[in-house]
Amino acid sequence: MEVTGLIDRRWTRPLVALFAILIVALTLGGGLSASADSINDDSDWQIKGNVKNDGEPLGGVLISVSGNGFTGEVKTGDDGKWSVGVPEGGKYTITLDESTLPKGVIVTDKDGVVIPPTREVEFGATKTALSNYFLGVGVRETTSFFDQFIQRIFTGLSFGLLLALAAVGLSLIFGTTGLNNFAHAEMVTFGALATLTFAVDFAWPLWAALIVAIVLSGAFGFVLDAGLWRPLRRKGVGLIPMMIVSIGLSLALRYLYQYLYGGSTRQLPGADGADLKFGPISLSPLDLLSMGISILAVIGVAFFLLRTRLGKATRAVSDNVSLAAASGIDVDRVIRIVWVIGGALAGLSGILFAFYRPGVSWDMGFQILLLIFAAVTLGGLGTAFGAVVGSIVVGLFIEISTLWIPSDMKYVGALVILILVLLVRPQGILGRKERIG
Amino acid sequence: MVDFWQIIQNAGVELISPTTAAYALAALGLAIHFGFTGLVNFGQAGFMAIGAYGYGISTLTFHFPVWGAVLVGIGASIVFALILGVPTLRLRADYLSIVTIAAAEILRLIFTTNTLEAVTGSADGLSGYKGGFADLNPIPDGTYGFGPWTMNAYDLWLRIVAWTIVIIACLLAWQLMRSPWGRVVKGIREDEDAVRALGKNVYFYKMQSLILGGVFGTIAGMIFILPRAIVPANYATTLTFFIYTILLLGGAATILGPVVGSIIFWVLLSAVSGFVARAQAAGWFDLIGMSSVQAGQTRFILVGIVLMLLVIFRPQGIFGNKKELAFVK
Amino acid sequence: MSSDVKPTKGSPVKSVDMHVGEIVPGVPKKDPIIVADHVTRTFGGLTAVDVDHVEIPRNAITALIGPNGAGKTTFFNLLTGFDKPDTGKWTFMGKSLAGIPSFRVARLGQVRTFQLTKALSLLTVLDNMKLGAKGQKGENMFVALLPWLWRKQEEEIEAKAMELLARFKLDTKAEDYAASLSGGQRKLLEMARALMSDPTLVMLDEPMAGVNPALTQSLLDHILDLKTQGMTVLFVEHDMQMVRHIADWVIVMAEGKIVAEGPPDAVMSNPAVIDAYLGSHHDQDLGEDPDQEKENVNAIKELLDADDKS
């Protein structure tokens, strides 16, 4: 067997071809890999298309393809044609770089109506997907910086709020048990997968699927606690070993999801609603609903923690476990409830994330795990409200930063902020100032 | 039928493969961090990425000789360790873990972004940097070895260099850990305030440990890319978790543990995934409807389960002294 | 665990007449080893330490007493660089220590132990001891790789460690993990380890807490021994008997302030101290933890009950 380490075998062949092209490109001094009109010719899955300006083929236009962890660029040949081999089927985003077009020419549809240069293609029954571009003379209406800024704030808020749901659960679990739960990501994915199963595979009405999915997510939290974490606590396993157990659990669950649901991204019903315009902001009803649900859930948690006996007991356990136990609080029960709440919130967060991305995939939770950790740390480890604040900061920062930095680097900004905040304020935004060293 | 001989042969290849050596070295670095000093570094993948890209970029973009490229990688990893360590080594252990995992992801995203494609090759990564290393090969062309260990001159040269480095690193770590320096870092693992009260500059020792283990990880990253290409997707958090699995398999606070752990990990992984793939092809798993793609995914599920079981039932690993558990507190 | 222990062997004569002028809180000493001024430390609005002026006499055993929450341990942490004060400065043997990190403080000869024993569990008892030695060449990472440079020093350190262990009757345990020691033995080990660095000032944070009565006698003798060997001792303790027996000077803290000081008998009979601070616990063990715990528990119960009613 050839040694390939962690590289998926399917990748090897197209990659070798790609590298060959890359080397040629590099040695030619171009430094660009996009000088060919086709890349990855020998891949099974091909995205093809042509670019025509007023019926005439146009060469030298830069097209980029990204999706499913793949990115690639090509320039159209003199015949206006291009093709990109991709590693697998599914959805891809295609962008025509309008700065490589002749002056005054932009992307239109067949009838000459101006449309965006970015679009999505999805492989159908065949392993070839087509994406043709028509060009025409026109002017692209660009949104003003301010309008974009406002739009980003809303998108960021929406993302931050859904992060907050997962972050609050993680923070409550950390507060009461001291566990840094890496498998929280899989609890997020669980909610989305459960919804997918009931709403799509079983074709239940969406509202019923959502309720069942959230209930199941809570039950999942309960099962994890009763079946794994409580026995480990009983056994007296230390916090760092527990954290490593959660890493193992995360790996096992994640690949189990992939095993059961496959590697592709699937859509939930109702993901494509028309946008509503509020001045500069365009939001889908779904965005609004998502924000509303998140806010309600956060308020619900706040009410629980501040106003109910159980919530107070939860805070007491977070504060000092032995003291809480001594005062007659059933610590195990509190922790069990925290796991159920954490599971349900994570599941809800996953469902909202599935509409936000959009799509359900086996590793969607893992994609935002670090952001959830960043939010919890930013807000102050173990403080539930800090986690909400941290999440909103992370969500806003990620979206707003894309005004200046490339969107494939947007998570970098959030993680850099995390490190910088720790430098100045190690206890986090809302954390109590105490000896952390 | 399932060709068991072929499975065994394939697993045998992993016994001395440069990948096994690279993982062993990275795990040894992690043993210095986690097992001996008690630093929860979740960014070992980042150190490996620095080794890979440091070497690749210096060679391809700046046309550095091999030794120059190696020094660039090591230098970069020292800088990386300082950036990680300065803000976090004074704080509680969780902070280091979160910052290291975040920093490793930052690196991976930077190496993946299209913006820097001219230098990093973006998602496609880099290749074509092996010439310098191959030119140093004193072994004449030909076929060497026997059975599963049949290889050409480059592969033989690579294996000799990789395992020599692993042996040297083990000797270095062994000597350090039986010296007064090792005593201080092990003391820090147990209780850093106590060590501080005895007049030791704990921060300084933690930093030294972070740098040393990080440099091991970086060199491992260089060994890792010599039999293959640099692909940024390889440096995801999962890589760090695999190295933890290896470390815990062998024993966190041991010198030989990481090496033996890596060998067992790769041999078993190859054997198990080889068996599952062939058994699936032979129709053994038709009852549960396993496809060939699913067969390939089972190994990751197994790694996760093994990691959990190890921590729960044998936290000291194979070589670890039951009493000297790095993390039982 | 009130103990009736008394120093047994030829205990040193109690030092007397160490102060200058009238005995009031903050009285100057003839030969102070530590002089602290205006040291304050607050935790989120709560003032833990607010010491205007205090001097610790040299070559004497000084006890720092006071109820829980009086700021004794915080003051200890401040003096040893384990915590940073909001204001104030202090000197150790004439050298200003404010802002000096804890490890440097230790190197200057001011070594401390902890209330909760910090034996390094997974190191052997001997390694625990060796770690205490100062100026080890082999603690440099590069020198560590060249054993011939440090082997001789290592042997000397080992000999010294074995000698100390013999004195503390731990020599038979030298090769065992510290984790296997009893609570009292760990206290002994921690003290012995501190002595490996030949300190000038030994600061003991509740040396008797959690120690089996059978071992308290030996611990007491060891503390008196330190003075005989010319060291200065400052310790935090609750056990009044012990304070009375071995301390040359007692400093009383309450609510972060120094409220009284003086020779033990004078302080213990000071009505102000008894009424205002020792209260009915006079002559009892002031290990207030159970009470404090109960108080906190009640607070939580009240919180929950109040909630129920609302």
CSV table of C-alpha atoms in Angstrom, one decimal, chain A residues 1 3-7 15 18-19 22-23 31 33 71 73 174 180 182 228 232 235 240-241 243-245 247-249 251-252 254-256 258-259 366 370 377 381 406 408-409 411-412 415-416 418-419 422-423 426 435-437, chain B residues 10 14 19 23 34 40 42 87 90-92 94-95 98-99 101-102 105-106 109 113-115 117-118 122-127 193 228-229 234 237-239 241-242 248 290 294 297-301 304-305 307-308 311-312 327:
chain,number,residue,atom,x,y,z
A,1,MET,CA,0.0,0.0,0.0
A,3,VAL,CA,1.7,5.5,2.2
A,4,THR,CA,-0.7,8.4,2.0
A,5,GLY,CA,-1.0,9.3,5.6
A,6,LEU,CA,-4.2,11.4,6.2
A,7,ILE,CA,-4.7,12.3,2.6
A,15,LEU,CA,-3.6,16.5,-6.6
A,18,LEU,CA,-2.6,19.8,-9.9
A,19,PHE,CA,0.9,19.9,-8.6
A,22,LEU,CA,1.4,24.2,-10.4
A,23,ILE,CA,5.1,23.5,-10.9
A,31,GLY,CA,3.3,32.2,-10.1
A,33,SER,CA,-1.9,28.3,-11.3
A,71,THR,CA,-10.8,25.7,-4.5
A,73,GLU,CA,-9.1,28.8,-10.6
A,174,PHE,CA,-18.0,23.8,31.8
A,180,ASN,CA,-14.1,21.4,28.1
A,182,PHE,CA,-15.0,19.0,22.4
A,228,LEU,CA,-20.5,8.5,29.7
A,232,LEU,CA,-16.4,9.1,34.5
A,235,LYS,CA,-14.6,7.1,38.6
A,240,ILE,CA,-7.8,16.9,31.3
A,241,PRO,CA,-8.4,13.2,30.7
A,243,MET,CA,-11.4,16.6,27.9
A,244,ILE,CA,-9.4,14.0,25.9
A,245,VAL,CA,-12.3,11.6,26.2
A,247,ILE,CA,-12.0,14.6,21.8
A,248,GLY,CA,-12.2,10.9,21.2
A,249,LEU,CA,-16.0,11.0,21.4
A,251,LEU,CA,-13.9,12.0,16.4
A,252,ALA,CA,-16.0,8.9,16.7
A,254,ARG,CA,-18.3,12.9,13.6
A,255,TYR,CA,-17.1,10.0,11.4
A,256,LEU,CA,-20.2,8.0,12.5
A,258,GLN,CA,-20.3,10.7,7.9
A,259,TYR,CA,-20.7,7.0,7.8
A,366,PHE,CA,-16.9,20.9,14.0
A,370,LEU,CA,-13.5,26.7,17.7
A,377,THR,CA,-13.4,32.1,26.3
A,381,LEU,CA,-14.9,30.8,30.9
A,406,PRO,CA,-10.9,37.8,2.1
A,408,ASP,CA,-11.9,32.6,3.4
A,409,MET,CA,-9.9,34.2,6.2
A,411,TYR,CA,-12.5,32.9,10.9
A,412,VAL,CA,-8.8,33.9,11.3
A,415,LEU,CA,-9.4,33.6,16.4
A,416,VAL,CA,-6.8,36.4,16.4
A,418,LEU,CA,-9.5,35.7,20.9
A,419,ILE,CA,-5.8,35.6,21.5
A,422,LEU,CA,-6.6,36.9,26.4
A,423,LEU,CA,-3.5,39.0,26.3
A,426,PRO,CA,-7.5,36.9,30.5
A,435,ARG,CA,-6.3,34.8,40.0
A,436,ILE,CA,-6.2,32.8,36.8
A,437,GLY,CA,-2.5,32.1,36.8
B,10,ASN,CA,0.7,-3.4,3.9
B,14,GLU,CA,4.0,1.2,8.1
B,19,THR,CA,5.0,8.8,8.3
B,23,TYR,CA,4.2,11.0,14.0
B,34,PHE,CA,1.9,17.4,27.9
B,40,VAL,CA,-1.9,21.1,27.2
B,42,PHE,CA,-3.6,21.3,21.1
B,87,PRO,CA,0.2,35.4,26.5
B,90,ARG,CA,1.1,32.6,32.9
B,91,LEU,CA,-2.6,31.6,32.8
B,92,ARG,CA,-4.5,28.5,33.7
B,94,ASP,CA,-7.2,25.6,29.7
B,95,TYR,CA,-6.1,28.9,28.2
B,98,ILE,CA,-7.7,27.0,23.6
B,99,VAL,CA,-5.1,29.4,22.3
B,101,ILE,CA,-5.9,25.0,19.0
B,102,ALA,CA,-7.0,28.4,17.7
B,105,GLU,CA,-6.4,26.7,12.9
B,106,ILE,CA,-5.3,30.3,12.1
B,109,LEU,CA,-6.6,28.9,7.2
B,113,THR,CA,-6.6,31.1,1.7
B,114,ASN,CA,-6.6,32.0,-2.0
B,115,THR,CA,-5.1,35.4,-1.2
B,117,GLU,CA,-1.9,31.3,-3.4
B,118,ALA,CA,1.3,32.3,-5.2
B,122,SER,CA,-3.8,27.6,-1.4
B,123,ALA,CA,-5.9,24.5,-1.0
B,124,ASP,CA,-3.8,22.6,-3.5
B,125,GLY,CA,-0.7,23.0,-1.4
B,126,LEU,CA,2.9,22.7,-2.5
B,127,SER,CA,5.1,20.1,-4.1
B,193,ASP,CA,3.4,27.2,42.5
B,228,ARG,CA,4.2,13.2,-0.1
B,229,ALA,CA,3.0,16.7,-1.0
B,234,ASN,CA,-3.7,17.6,6.5
B,237,THR,CA,-7.2,19.7,14.4
B,238,THR,CA,-7.7,16.0,13.7
B,239,LEU,CA,-4.0,15.7,13.2
B,241,PHE,CA,-5.9,14.5,18.1
B,242,PHE,CA,-4.2,11.6,16.3
B,248,LEU,CA,-1.6,8.1,25.1
B,290,MET,CA,-21.7,-1.1,4.3
B,294,GLN,CA,-18.2,3.7,4.5
B,297,GLN,CA,-14.6,5.9,7.3
B,298,THR,CA,-14.7,3.2,9.9
B,299,ARG,CA,-11.1,3.7,10.8
B,300,PHE,CA,-11.7,7.2,12.0
B,301,ILE,CA,-14.6,6.0,14.2
B,304,GLY,CA,-12.0,8.0,18.3
B,305,ILE,CA,-13.3,5.0,20.3
B,307,LEU,CA,-8.8,7.2,22.3
B,308,MET,CA,-11.7,7.2,24.7
B,311,VAL,CA,-8.0,7.4,28.6
B,312,ILE,CA,-10.6,5.7,30.6
B,327,PHE,CA,-2.5,13.9,34.2
